[in-house]
PDB file of C-alpha atoms in Angstrom:
ATOM      1  CA  UNK A   1     -48.798 -95.601  28.557  1.00 61.00           C
ATOM      2  CA  UNK A   2     -52.430 -94.552  28.809  1.00 52.00           C
ATOM      3  CA  UNK A   3     -55.425 -96.514  26.868  1.00 51.00           C
ATOM      4  CA  UNK A   4     -55.501 -94.909  23.411  1.00 51.00           C
ATOM      5  CA  UNK A   5     -58.636 -95.058  21.116  1.00 45.00           C
ATOM      6  CA  UNK A   6     -58.091 -95.498  17.518  1.00 43.00           C
ATOM      7  CA  UNK A   7     -59.731 -95.583  14.108  1.00 41.00           C
ATOM      8  CA  UNK A   8     -58.605 -98.208  11.897  1.00 42.00           C
ATOM      9  CA  UNK A   9     -57.282 -97.106   8.528  1.00 40.00           C
ATOM     10  CA  UNK A  10     -56.574-100.481   7.089  1.00 39.00           C
ATOM     11  CA  UNK A  11     -58.445-103.750   6.852  1.00 39.00           C
ATOM     12  CA  UNK A  12     -58.025-105.646  10.073  1.00 38.00           C
ATOM     13  CA  UNK A  13     -58.442-109.547  10.795  1.00 40.00           C
ATOM     14  CA  UNK A  14     -60.929-109.872  13.893  1.00 38.00           C
ATOM     15  CA  UNK A  15     -59.815-112.693  15.852  1.00 41.00           C
ATOM     16  CA  UNK A  16     -62.166-114.024  18.726  1.00 34.00           C
ATOM     17  CA  UNK A  17     -60.146-115.513  21.330  1.00 37.00           C
ATOM     18  CA  UNK A  18     -61.338-116.793  24.638  1.00 37.00           C
ATOM     19  CA  UNK A  19     -59.350-117.109  27.532  1.00 36.00           C
ATOM     20  CA  UNK A  20     -58.417-120.414  28.960  1.00 38.00           C
ATOM     21  CA  UNK A  21     -59.718-121.595  32.399  1.00 36.00           C
ATOM     22  CA  UNK A  22     -56.785-120.572  34.312  1.00 36.00           C
ATOM     23  CA  UNK A  23     -55.389-120.661  37.993  1.00 35.00           C
ATOM     24  CA  UNK A  24     -52.754-123.174  36.872  1.00 34.00           C
ATOM     25  CA  UNK A  25     -54.830-126.277  36.380  1.00 38.00           C
ATOM     26  CA  UNK A  26     -58.081-124.897  38.324  1.00 36.00           C
ATOM     27  CA  UNK A  27     -61.569-125.245  36.490  1.00 33.00           C
ATOM     28  CA  UNK A  28     -62.789-121.888  37.689  1.00 38.00           C
ATOM     29  CA  UNK A  29     -64.002-119.524  34.781  1.00 38.00           C
ATOM     30  CA  UNK A  30     -61.777-117.035  33.529  1.00 38.00           C
ATOM     31  CA  UNK A  31     -62.695-113.574  34.570  1.00 40.00           C
ATOM     32  CA  UNK A  32     -65.112-111.902  32.327  1.00 35.00           C
ATOM     33  CA  UNK A  33     -62.790-109.196  31.280  1.00 39.00           C
ATOM     34  CA  UNK A  34     -60.422-111.583  29.672  1.00 45.00           C
ATOM     35  CA  UNK A  35     -63.014-113.038  27.234  1.00 44.00           C
ATOM     36  CA  UNK A  36     -62.964-110.504  24.609  1.00 47.00           C
ATOM     37  CA  UNK A  37     -62.470-110.169  20.957  1.00 52.00           C
ATOM     38  CA  UNK A  38     -59.015-109.066  19.664  1.00 51.00           C
ATOM     39  CA  UNK A  39     -57.719-107.275  16.544  1.00 53.00           C
ATOM     40  CA  UNK A  40     -54.430-108.497  15.560  1.00 54.00           C
ATOM     41  CA  UNK A  41     -52.149-105.914  13.690  1.00 50.00           C
ATOM     42  CA  UNK A  42     -49.232-107.151  11.669  1.00 48.00           C
ATOM     43  CA  UNK A  43     -49.388-104.243   9.236  1.00 44.00           C
ATOM     44  CA  UNK A  44     -51.099-101.010   8.108  1.00 39.00           C
ATOM     45  CA  UNK A  45     -51.420 -98.196  10.155  1.00 38.00           C
ATOM     46  CA  UNK A  46     -53.946 -96.547  12.813  1.00 40.00           C
ATOM     47  CA  UNK A  47     -54.664 -93.089  14.078  1.00 33.00           C
ATOM     48  CA  UNK A  48     -55.092 -92.476  17.822  1.00 36.00           C
ATOM     49  CA  UNK A  49     -55.796 -89.811  20.335  1.00 31.00           C
ATOM     50  CA  UNK A  50     -52.693 -88.519  22.282  1.00 33.00           C
ATOM     51  CA  UNK A  51     -52.238 -89.787  25.723  1.00 43.00           C
ATOM     52  CA  UNK A  52     -52.330 -87.132  28.678  1.00 42.00           C
ATOM     53  CA  UNK A  53     -49.046 -85.139  28.943  1.00 49.00           C
ATOM     54  CA  UNK A  54     -46.717 -86.317  31.911  1.00 50.00           C
ATOM     55  CA  UNK A  55     -47.364 -84.059  35.021  1.00 46.00           C
ATOM     56  CA  UNK A  56     -44.378 -81.716  34.443  1.00 50.00           C
ATOM     57  CA  UNK A  57     -45.825 -80.749  31.037  1.00 46.00           C
ATOM     58  CA  UNK A  58     -49.382 -80.710  32.430  1.00 34.00           C
ATOM     59  CA  UNK A  59     -49.900 -76.856  31.417  1.00 30.00           C
ATOM     60  CA  UNK A  60     -49.347 -77.728  27.954  1.00 27.00           C
ATOM     61  CA  UNK A  61     -52.364 -78.728  25.825  1.00 26.00           C
ATOM     62  CA  UNK A  62     -52.377 -82.591  24.864  1.00 28.00           C
ATOM     63  CA  UNK A  63     -51.837 -83.066  20.960  1.00 28.00           C
ATOM     64  CA  UNK A  64     -54.447 -83.920  18.980  1.00 27.00           C
ATOM     65  CA  UNK A  65     -54.723 -87.008  16.678  1.00 27.00           C
ATOM     66  CA  UNK A  66     -53.716 -86.931  13.188  1.00 27.00           C
ATOM     67  CA  UNK A  67     -56.167 -87.958  10.801  1.00 26.00           C
ATOM     68  CA  UNK A  68     -54.349 -87.654   7.770  1.00 28.00           C
ATOM     69  CA  UNK A  69     -54.441 -90.500   5.476  1.00 30.00           C
ATOM     70  CA  UNK A  70     -51.038 -89.625   3.837  1.00 30.00           C
ATOM     71  CA  UNK A  71     -48.281 -92.418   4.180  1.00 31.00           C
ATOM     72  CA  UNK A  72     -45.432 -92.495   6.589  1.00 33.00           C
ATOM     73  CA  UNK A  73     -42.461 -90.442   5.467  1.00 32.00           C
ATOM     74  CA  UNK A  74     -39.453 -92.328   4.192  1.00 31.00           C
ATOM     75  CA  UNK A  75     -35.944 -91.138   4.995  1.00 35.00           C
ATOM     76  CA  UNK A  76     -37.002 -87.541   6.131  1.00 33.00           C
ATOM     77  CA  UNK A  77     -39.562 -85.695   8.168  1.00 33.00           C
ATOM     78  CA  UNK A  78     -41.821 -83.273   6.148  1.00 30.00           C
ATOM     79  CA  UNK A  79     -45.509 -83.309   7.603  1.00 31.00           C
ATOM     80  CA  UNK A  80     -46.864 -84.950  10.643  1.00 30.00           C
ATOM     81  CA  UNK A  81     -48.286 -88.314   9.736  1.00 32.00           C
ATOM     82  CA  UNK A  82     -49.869 -90.767  12.373  1.00 32.00           C
ATOM     83  CA  UNK A  83     -49.320 -90.454  15.986  1.00 35.00           C
ATOM     84  CA  UNK A  84     -49.902 -94.007  16.610  1.00 39.00           C
ATOM     85  CA  UNK A  85     -49.180 -96.891  14.221  1.00 40.00           C
ATOM     86  CA  UNK A  86     -49.002-100.329  14.051  1.00 40.00           C
ATOM     87  CA  UNK A  87     -47.445-100.381  10.553  1.00 45.00           C
ATOM     88  CA  UNK A  88     -44.753-102.862   9.917  1.00 47.00           C
ATOM     89  CA  UNK A  89     -41.279-100.967   8.926  1.00 48.00           C
ATOM     90  CA  UNK A  90     -39.423-102.251   6.247  1.00 49.00           C
ATOM     91  CA  UNK A  91     -35.985-103.721   6.674  1.00 50.00           C
ATOM     92  CA  UNK A  92     -34.376-101.251   4.437  1.00 57.00           C
ATOM     93  CA  UNK A  93     -36.149 -98.172   5.841  1.00 69.00           C
ATOM     94  CA  UNK A  94     -36.539 -95.853   8.738  1.00 80.00           C
ATOM     95  CA  UNK A  95     -39.799 -94.300   9.701  1.00 83.00           C
ATOM     96  CA  UNK A  96     -41.023 -91.679  12.147  1.00 88.00           C
ATOM     97  CA  UNK A  97     -44.456 -91.015  13.178  1.00 88.00           C
ATOM     98  CA  UNK A  98     -44.148 -87.302  13.866  1.00 88.00           C
ATOM     99  CA  UNK A  99     -46.834 -85.986  16.033  1.00 89.00           C
ATOM    100  CA  UNK A 100     -44.509 -83.161  17.378  1.00 91.00           C
ATOM    101  CA  UNK A 101     -44.448 -81.510  13.949  1.00 89.00           C
ATOM    102  CA  UNK A 102     -40.702 -80.583  14.376  1.00 91.00           C
ATOM    103  CA  UNK A 103     -38.324 -80.333  11.594  1.00 88.00           C
ATOM    104  CA  UNK A 104     -35.894 -83.224  11.336  1.00 86.00           C
ATOM    105  CA  UNK A 105     -33.438 -84.742   8.579  1.00 85.00           C
ATOM    106  CA  UNK A 106     -32.950 -88.520   9.153  1.00 87.00           C
ATOM    107  CA  UNK A 107     -29.431 -88.419   7.522  1.00 87.00           C
ATOM    108  CA  UNK A 108     -28.358 -85.419   9.776  1.00 89.00           C
ATOM    109  CA  UNK A 109     -29.825 -87.338  12.805  1.00 89.00           C
ATOM    110  CA  UNK A 110     -27.452 -90.490  11.942  1.00 88.00           C
ATOM    111  CA  UNK A 111     -24.588 -88.419  11.338  1.00 88.00           C
ATOM    112  CA  UNK A 112     -24.679 -87.306  15.017  1.00 89.00           C
ATOM    113  CA  UNK A 113     -21.849 -88.748  17.406  1.00 84.00           C
ATOM    114  CA  UNK A 114     -22.844 -92.118  18.733  1.00 86.00           C
ATOM    115  CA  UNK A 115     -21.971 -91.817  22.638  1.00 80.00           C
ATOM    116  CA  UNK A 116     -24.117 -94.388  24.176  1.00 82.00           C
ATOM    117  CA  UNK A 117     -21.504 -97.325  24.305  1.00 85.00           C
ATOM    118  CA  UNK A 118     -19.343 -98.020  26.937  1.00 80.00           C
ATOM    119  CA  UNK A 119     -21.502 -97.060  30.198  1.00 91.00           C
ATOM    120  CA  UNK A 120     -24.272 -98.217  32.364  1.00 96.00           C
ATOM    121  CA  UNK A 121     -27.842 -98.829  31.375  1.00 97.00           C
ATOM    122  CA  UNK A 122     -30.737 -97.663  33.659  1.00 98.00           C
ATOM    123  CA  UNK A 123     -33.959 -99.563  33.257  1.00 98.00           C
ATOM    124  CA  UNK A 124     -37.095 -97.790  34.962  1.00 98.00           C
ATOM    125  CA  UNK A 125     -40.884 -97.908  35.063  1.00 98.00           C
ATOM    126  CA  UNK A 126     -42.848 -94.743  35.066  1.00 97.00           C
ATOM    127  CA  UNK A 127     -46.008 -97.043  34.364  1.00 97.00           C
ATOM    128  CA  UNK A 128     -44.789-100.030  36.203  1.00 97.00           C
ATOM    129  CA  UNK A 129     -48.321-101.679  36.824  1.00 96.00           C
ATOM    130  CA  UNK A 130     -48.932-101.903  33.239  1.00 96.00           C
ATOM    131  CA  UNK A 131     -49.512-105.773  32.469  1.00 95.00           C
ATOM    132  CA  UNK A 132     -50.864-108.039  29.828  1.00 95.00           C
ATOM    133  CA  UNK A 133     -53.562-110.480  28.835  1.00 92.00           C
ATOM    134  CA  UNK A 134     -52.976-113.622  31.549  1.00 91.00           C
ATOM    135  CA  UNK A 135     -52.577-116.998  30.104  1.00 92.00           C
ATOM    136  CA  UNK A 136     -52.478-120.489  31.726  1.00 90.00           C
ATOM    137  CA  UNK A 137     -48.711-120.053  32.012  1.00 90.00           C
ATOM    138  CA  UNK A 138     -48.660-116.683  33.466  1.00 91.00           C
ATOM    139  CA  UNK A 139     -52.007-116.366  35.350  1.00 91.00           C
ATOM    140  CA  UNK A 140     -53.154-113.366  37.451  1.00 88.00           C
ATOM    141  CA  UNK A 141     -56.148-111.400  38.022  1.00 87.00           C
ATOM    142  CA  UNK A 142     -55.468-107.931  36.505  1.00 84.00           C
ATOM    143  CA  UNK A 143     -57.631-104.855  36.949  1.00 85.00           C
ATOM    144  CA  UNK A 144     -60.059-104.172  34.003  1.00 79.00           C
ATOM    145  CA  UNK A 145     -57.592-101.771  32.463  1.00 85.00           C
ATOM    146  CA  UNK A 146     -54.824-104.359  32.594  1.00 92.00           C
ATOM    147  CA  UNK A 147     -52.562-103.261  35.551  1.00 94.00           C
ATOM    148  CA  UNK A 148     -51.206-105.131  38.520  1.00 95.00           C
ATOM    149  CA  UNK A 149     -48.866-104.461  41.441  1.00 95.00           C
ATOM    150  CA  UNK A 150     -47.392-108.080  40.998  1.00 95.00           C
ATOM    151  CA  UNK A 151     -44.102-107.550  39.582  1.00 96.00           C
ATOM    152  CA  UNK A 152     -44.025-111.230  38.247  1.00 95.00           C
ATOM    153  CA  UNK A 153     -46.779-110.031  35.715  1.00 95.00           C
ATOM    154  CA  UNK A 154     -46.360-106.245  35.068  1.00 96.00           C
ATOM    155  CA  UNK A 155     -43.602-104.634  32.829  1.00 97.00           C
ATOM    156  CA  UNK A 156     -41.184-104.774  35.735  1.00 98.00           C
ATOM    157  CA  UNK A 157     -40.826-108.525  34.450  1.00 98.00           C
ATOM    158  CA  UNK A 158     -40.219-107.181  30.880  1.00 98.00           C
ATOM    159  CA  UNK A 159     -37.316-104.897  32.486  1.00 98.00           C
ATOM    160  CA  UNK A 160     -36.078-108.204  34.097  1.00 98.00           C
ATOM    161  CA  UNK A 161     -35.779-109.901  31.024  1.00 98.00           C
ATOM    162  CA  UNK A 162     -34.143-107.053  29.322  1.00 98.00           C
ATOM    163  CA  UNK A 163     -31.595-106.484  32.265  1.00 98.00           C
ATOM    164  CA  UNK A 164     -30.828-110.491  31.819  1.00 98.00           C
ATOM    165  CA  UNK A 165     -29.861-110.115  28.108  1.00 98.00           C
ATOM    166  CA  UNK A 166     -27.808-107.205  28.712  1.00 97.00           C
ATOM    167  CA  UNK A 167     -25.802-108.398  31.690  1.00 97.00           C
ATOM    168  CA  UNK A 168     -25.234-111.641  29.640  1.00 96.00           C
ATOM    169  CA  UNK A 169     -23.348-109.480  27.071  1.00 96.00           C
ATOM    170  CA  UNK A 170     -21.045-107.605  29.796  1.00 95.00           C
ATOM    171  CA  UNK A 171     -23.151-104.451  29.933  1.00 96.00           C
ATOM    172  CA  UNK A 172     -23.569-102.917  33.581  1.00 97.00           C
ATOM    173  CA  UNK A 173     -27.351-102.711  34.233  1.00 98.00           C
ATOM    174  CA  UNK A 174     -28.991-100.718  36.968  1.00 98.00           C
ATOM    175  CA  UNK A 175     -32.763-101.904  37.192  1.00 98.00           C
ATOM    176  CA  UNK A 176     -35.096 -99.723  39.294  1.00 98.00           C
ATOM    177  CA  UNK A 177     -38.401-101.665  40.009  1.00 98.00           C
ATOM    178  CA  UNK A 178     -40.254 -98.843  41.624  1.00 97.00           C
ATOM    179  CA  UNK A 179     -43.709 -98.682  40.500  1.00 97.00           C
ATOM    180  CA  UNK A 180     -43.891 -94.945  39.715  1.00 97.00           C
ATOM    181  CA  UNK A 181     -47.567 -95.167  39.072  1.00 95.00           C
ATOM    182  CA  UNK A 182     -48.575 -96.522  42.462  1.00 95.00           C
ATOM    183  CA  UNK A 183     -50.429 -95.161  44.423  1.00 94.00           C
ATOM    184  CA  UNK A 184     -50.866 -92.182  42.151  1.00 92.00           C
ATOM    185  CA  UNK A 185     -50.844 -92.628  38.232  1.00 93.00           C
ATOM    186  CA  UNK A 186     -51.125 -88.733  37.780  1.00 93.00           C
ATOM    187  CA  UNK A 187     -47.706 -88.380  39.738  1.00 94.00           C
ATOM    188  CA  UNK A 188     -45.968 -91.212  37.946  1.00 96.00           C
ATOM    189  CA  UNK A 189     -43.649 -88.951  36.015  1.00 96.00           C
ATOM    190  CA  UNK A 190     -42.788 -86.830  38.815  1.00 96.00           C
ATOM    191  CA  UNK A 191     -41.949 -89.848  40.632  1.00 96.00           C
ATOM    192  CA  UNK A 192     -39.719 -91.499  37.958  1.00 97.00           C
ATOM    193  CA  UNK A 193     -38.021 -88.167  37.126  1.00 97.00           C
ATOM    194  CA  UNK A 194     -36.718 -88.035  40.826  1.00 97.00           C
ATOM    195  CA  UNK A 195     -35.721 -91.828  40.332  1.00 97.00           C
ATOM    196  CA  UNK A 196     -33.697 -90.965  37.330  1.00 98.00           C
ATOM    197  CA  UNK A 197     -31.887 -88.009  38.602  1.00 97.00           C
ATOM    198  CA  UNK A 198     -30.916 -89.888  41.907  1.00 97.00           C
ATOM    199  CA  UNK A 199     -29.360 -92.742  39.799  1.00 98.00           C
ATOM    200  CA  UNK A 200     -27.727 -90.179  37.496  1.00 97.00           C
ATOM    201  CA  UNK A 201     -26.180 -88.402  40.425  1.00 97.00           C
ATOM    202  CA  UNK A 202     -24.901 -91.683  42.046  1.00 96.00           C
ATOM    203  CA  UNK A 203     -23.876 -93.109  38.575  1.00 96.00           C
ATOM    204  CA  UNK A 204     -22.339 -90.371  36.206  1.00 94.00           C
ATOM    205  CA  UNK A 205     -21.376 -93.365  33.786  1.00 95.00           C
ATOM    206  CA  UNK A 206     -25.296 -93.877  33.054  1.00 96.00           C
ATOM    207  CA  UNK A 207     -25.274 -93.424  29.331  1.00 94.00           C
ATOM    208  CA  UNK A 208     -28.675 -94.989  28.441  1.00 97.00           C
ATOM    209  CA  UNK A 209     -32.242 -94.694  30.164  1.00 98.00           C
ATOM    210  CA  UNK A 210     -34.852 -97.126  29.294  1.00 98.00           C
ATOM    211  CA  UNK A 211     -38.393 -96.402  30.470  1.00 98.00           C
ATOM    212  CA  UNK A 212     -40.076 -99.427  29.982  1.00 98.00           C
ATOM    213  CA  UNK A 213     -43.913 -99.395  29.012  1.00 97.00           C
ATOM    214  CA  UNK A 214     -46.414-101.470  27.302  1.00 94.00           C
ATOM    215  CA  UNK A 215     -49.157 -99.919  24.658  1.00 92.00           C
ATOM    216  CA  UNK A 216     -52.858-100.281  25.076  1.00 83.00           C
ATOM    217  CA  UNK A 217     -54.775 -99.594  21.868  1.00 78.00           C
ATOM    218  CA  UNK A 218     -58.552-100.053  21.183  1.00 72.00           C
ATOM    219  CA  UNK A 219     -60.446 -99.554  18.023  1.00 70.00           C
ATOM    220  CA  UNK A 220     -63.590 -97.274  17.844  1.00 71.00           C
ATOM    221  CA  UNK A 221     -65.660-100.175  18.944  1.00 71.00           C
ATOM    222  CA  UNK A 222     -63.793-100.851  22.034  1.00 67.00           C
ATOM    223  CA  UNK A 223     -61.996-103.911  20.766  1.00 73.00           C
ATOM    224  CA  UNK A 224     -58.290-104.014  21.975  1.00 70.00           C
ATOM    225  CA  UNK A 225     -55.547-104.035  19.432  1.00 74.00           C
ATOM    226  CA  UNK A 226     -52.750-106.937  19.433  1.00 75.00           C
ATOM    227  CA  UNK A 227     -49.502-106.104  17.676  1.00 71.00           C
ATOM    228  CA  UNK A 228     -47.631-108.989  16.274  1.00 73.00           C
ATOM    229  CA  UNK A 229     -44.046-109.152  15.101  1.00 70.00           C
ATOM    230  CA  UNK A 230     -41.968-112.422  14.737  1.00 69.00           C
ATOM    231  CA  UNK A 231     -43.751-115.491  15.533  1.00 77.00           C
ATOM    232  CA  UNK A 232     -45.254-115.487  19.171  1.00 88.00           C
ATOM    233  CA  UNK A 233     -43.563-112.073  19.736  1.00 92.00           C
ATOM    234  CA  UNK A 234     -44.962-108.630  20.247  1.00 93.00           C
ATOM    235  CA  UNK A 235     -44.103-105.638  18.314  1.00 91.00           C
ATOM    236  CA  UNK A 236     -41.796-102.735  19.689  1.00 94.00           C
ATOM    237  CA  UNK A 237     -41.991 -98.890  19.609  1.00 94.00           C
ATOM    238  CA  UNK A 238     -39.801 -96.231  20.702  1.00 96.00           C
ATOM    239  CA  UNK A 239     -41.317 -93.176  21.951  1.00 96.00           C
ATOM    240  CA  UNK A 240     -38.975 -89.859  21.905  1.00 97.00           C
ATOM    241  CA  UNK A 241     -40.060 -86.574  23.318  1.00 96.00           C
ATOM    242  CA  UNK A 242     -39.172 -83.057  22.020  1.00 96.00           C
ATOM    243  CA  UNK A 243     -39.120 -79.436  23.122  1.00 95.00           C
ATOM    244  CA  UNK A 244     -42.577 -78.766  21.127  1.00 94.00           C
ATOM    245  CA  UNK A 245     -44.246 -78.334  24.160  1.00 93.00           C
ATOM    246  CA  UNK A 246     -42.204 -75.076  24.695  1.00 95.00           C
ATOM    247  CA  UNK A 247     -40.192 -76.593  27.631  1.00 95.00           C
ATOM    248  CA  UNK A 248     -36.414 -77.021  27.340  1.00 95.00           C
ATOM    249  CA  UNK A 249     -34.950 -80.336  25.814  1.00 96.00           C
ATOM    250  CA  UNK A 250     -31.750 -79.775  24.132  1.00 94.00           C
ATOM    251  CA  UNK A 251     -31.149 -83.532  23.960  1.00 93.00           C
ATOM    252  CA  UNK A 252     -34.035 -84.789  21.910  1.00 96.00           C
ATOM    253  CA  UNK A 253     -32.271 -85.020  18.566  1.00 95.00           C
ATOM    254  CA  UNK A 254     -29.456 -87.233  20.092  1.00 95.00           C
ATOM    255  CA  UNK A 255     -32.167 -89.440  21.852  1.00 96.00           C
ATOM    256  CA  UNK A 256     -34.120 -89.732  18.315  1.00 96.00           C
ATOM    257  CA  UNK A 257     -30.767 -90.782  16.697  1.00 94.00           C
ATOM    258  CA  UNK A 258     -30.135 -93.363  19.233  1.00 95.00           C
ATOM    259  CA  UNK A 259     -33.797 -94.651  18.755  1.00 95.00           C
ATOM    260  CA  UNK A 260     -33.577 -94.657  15.048  1.00 94.00           C
ATOM    261  CA  UNK A 261     -30.181 -96.743  15.035  1.00 93.00           C
ATOM    262  CA  UNK A 262     -31.551 -99.178  17.291  1.00 94.00           C
ATOM    263  CA  UNK A 263     -34.633 -99.383  15.084  1.00 93.00           C
ATOM    264  CA  UNK A 264     -32.476 -99.896  12.140  1.00 91.00           C
ATOM    265  CA  UNK A 265     -30.496-102.748  13.935  1.00 92.00           C
ATOM    266  CA  UNK A 266     -33.404-104.565  15.014  1.00 92.00           C
ATOM    267  CA  UNK A 267     -35.448-104.283  11.675  1.00 89.00           C
ATOM    268  CA  UNK A 268     -32.584-105.614   9.810  1.00 88.00           C
ATOM    269  CA  UNK A 269     -32.854-108.816  11.542  1.00 90.00           C
ATOM    270  CA  UNK A 270     -36.535-108.970  12.540  1.00 89.00           C
ATOM    271  CA  UNK A 271     -38.551-107.431   9.832  1.00 85.00           C
ATOM    272  CA  UNK A 272     -41.698-107.166  11.602  1.00 84.00           C
ATOM    273  CA  UNK A 273     -40.794-106.220  14.817  1.00 88.00           C
ATOM    274  CA  UNK A 274     -40.465-102.457  14.874  1.00 90.00           C
ATOM    275  CA  UNK A 275     -43.438 -99.708  14.679  1.00 90.00           C
ATOM    276  CA  UNK A 276     -42.357 -96.428  13.545  1.00 90.00           C
ATOM    277  CA  UNK A 277     -40.606 -94.180  16.242  1.00 92.00           C
ATOM    278  CA  UNK A 278     -43.305 -92.170  17.963  1.00 93.00           C
ATOM    279  CA  UNK A 279     -41.969 -88.531  18.023  1.00 94.00           C
ATOM    280  CA  UNK A 280     -43.877 -86.274  20.686  1.00 95.00           C
ATOM    281  CA  UNK A 281     -44.381 -82.848  21.976  1.00 94.00           C
ATOM    282  CA  UNK A 282     -43.999 -83.713  25.455  1.00 94.00           C
ATOM    283  CA  UNK A 283     -40.356 -84.568  27.225  1.00 95.00           C
ATOM    284  CA  UNK A 284     -41.321 -87.458  29.040  1.00 96.00           C
ATOM    285  CA  UNK A 285     -38.333 -86.883  31.111  1.00 97.00           C
ATOM    286  CA  UNK A 286     -35.878 -87.539  28.562  1.00 97.00           C
ATOM    287  CA  UNK A 287     -34.400 -84.128  29.119  1.00 96.00           C
ATOM    288  CA  UNK A 288     -32.009 -85.489  31.879  1.00 96.00           C
ATOM    289  CA  UNK A 289     -29.674 -87.401  29.926  1.00 94.00           C
ATOM    290  CA  UNK A 290     -28.892 -88.327  26.171  1.00 93.00           C
ATOM    291  CA  UNK A 291     -29.790 -92.002  25.389  1.00 95.00           C
ATOM    292  CA  UNK A 292     -32.897 -91.730  26.846  1.00 97.00           C
ATOM    293  CA  UNK A 293     -36.002 -93.763  25.265  1.00 97.00           C
ATOM    294  CA  UNK A 294     -39.530 -95.176  26.024  1.00 97.00           C
ATOM    295  CA  UNK A 295     -39.776 -98.608  24.926  1.00 97.00           C
ATOM    296  CA  UNK A 296     -43.214 -99.856  24.314  1.00 96.00           C
ATOM    297  CA  UNK A 297     -43.227-103.644  24.442  1.00 96.00           C
ATOM    298  CA  UNK A 298     -46.762-104.930  23.110  1.00 93.00           C
ATOM    299  CA  UNK A 299     -50.019-104.044  24.045  1.00 91.00           C
ATOM    300  CA  UNK A 300     -52.495-105.156  26.783  1.00 90.00           C
ATOM    301  CA  UNK A 301     -53.847-107.620  24.415  1.00 90.00           C
ATOM    302  CA  UNK A 302     -50.565-109.275  24.033  1.00 92.00           C
ATOM    303  CA  UNK A 303     -49.617-112.025  26.365  1.00 94.00           C
ATOM    304  CA  UNK A 304     -46.622-111.717  28.569  1.00 95.00           C
ATOM    305  CA  UNK A 305     -45.246-114.586  26.856  1.00 95.00           C
ATOM    306  CA  UNK A 306     -45.190-112.614  23.574  1.00 94.00           C
ATOM    307  CA  UNK A 307     -43.934-109.625  25.224  1.00 96.00           C
ATOM    308  CA  UNK A 308     -40.908-111.516  26.916  1.00 97.00           C
ATOM    309  CA  UNK A 309     -40.067-112.621  23.372  1.00 95.00           C
ATOM    310  CA  UNK A 310     -39.698-109.077  22.296  1.00 95.00           C
ATOM    311  CA  UNK A 311     -38.130-108.050  25.498  1.00 97.00           C
ATOM    312  CA  UNK A 312     -35.576-110.577  24.925  1.00 97.00           C
ATOM    313  CA  UNK A 313     -34.465-109.780  21.367  1.00 95.00           C
ATOM    314  CA  UNK A 314     -34.440-105.966  22.343  1.00 97.00           C
ATOM    315  CA  UNK A 315     -32.145-106.869  25.012  1.00 97.00           C
ATOM    316  CA  UNK A 316     -30.033-108.815  22.988  1.00 97.00           C
ATOM    317  CA  UNK A 317     -29.640-106.321  20.063  1.00 96.00           C
ATOM    318  CA  UNK A 318     -29.200-103.427  22.651  1.00 97.00           C
ATOM    319  CA  UNK A 319     -26.408-105.372  24.191  1.00 96.00           C
ATOM    320  CA  UNK A 320     -24.699-106.116  20.968  1.00 94.00           C
ATOM    321  CA  UNK A 321     -24.934-102.551  20.042  1.00 94.00           C
ATOM    322  CA  UNK A 322     -23.509-101.448  23.145  1.00 94.00           C
ATOM    323  CA  UNK A 323     -20.637-103.878  23.423  1.00 88.00           C
TER     324      UNK A 323
END
């Protein structure tokens, strides 16, 4: 997702890190952009400005940040809370960040038919060039906004890890590695929509579409925010689109129910892994098929190692769920 600028609403621990001298043993200094203070978030909530809507929804005004200090809703949705949050979700609760301001009942959602099992999983990458903070093990030269076309270091590598965990559990996977945001970022959602429609036409048994991203959050002072779940593991967040932009999207409640079931399963085993489901006005191409979700794996302040650990957990739990 595009970079978000946030105002902290909780006490944050500031941890100054300095990138190690990289190039796999080289004594060359790390690029200046990699030497930066990082805010590490393991609990609490943060507000954020909305990202630009996908190209197909561009005629709709982007949503404004919610600055309400009210807590996240437990068990049901009443009023919109935080658009973006790094809050930890308790293992026995489900939480939704309802920027879309839609009326939903969590119990009703969870009572909807569960139809995602027994089919193929499609993995794609609308923002495939999104990448992470380099380390000695995973050393590369990112752009200043932490992007690269090198598929060994961007979110395509995260998709590979999810694919591996799923196939090990007998799940059929199609992983499209197209960098939909290259060469044109503004066309990325149009490109990924065409990718999804092509595979759906060729493979009518697709029941889950995972659009794998990594988040990017900065505080008001420009310090990047790093989300931490289990030890050496980034957090995960699901983003679900709705019809609140005025565009037709009859499937969004099914998609949200699917995301909540996954959130509940993962959170019960890994109590600090899940950020609340992010419910948005725009559709994010999720109108094409039930079982469509955006999976945000860490932020650009996380390392690829931390994101891979999270991807492995997600893939294992999704695979067990679908088996």
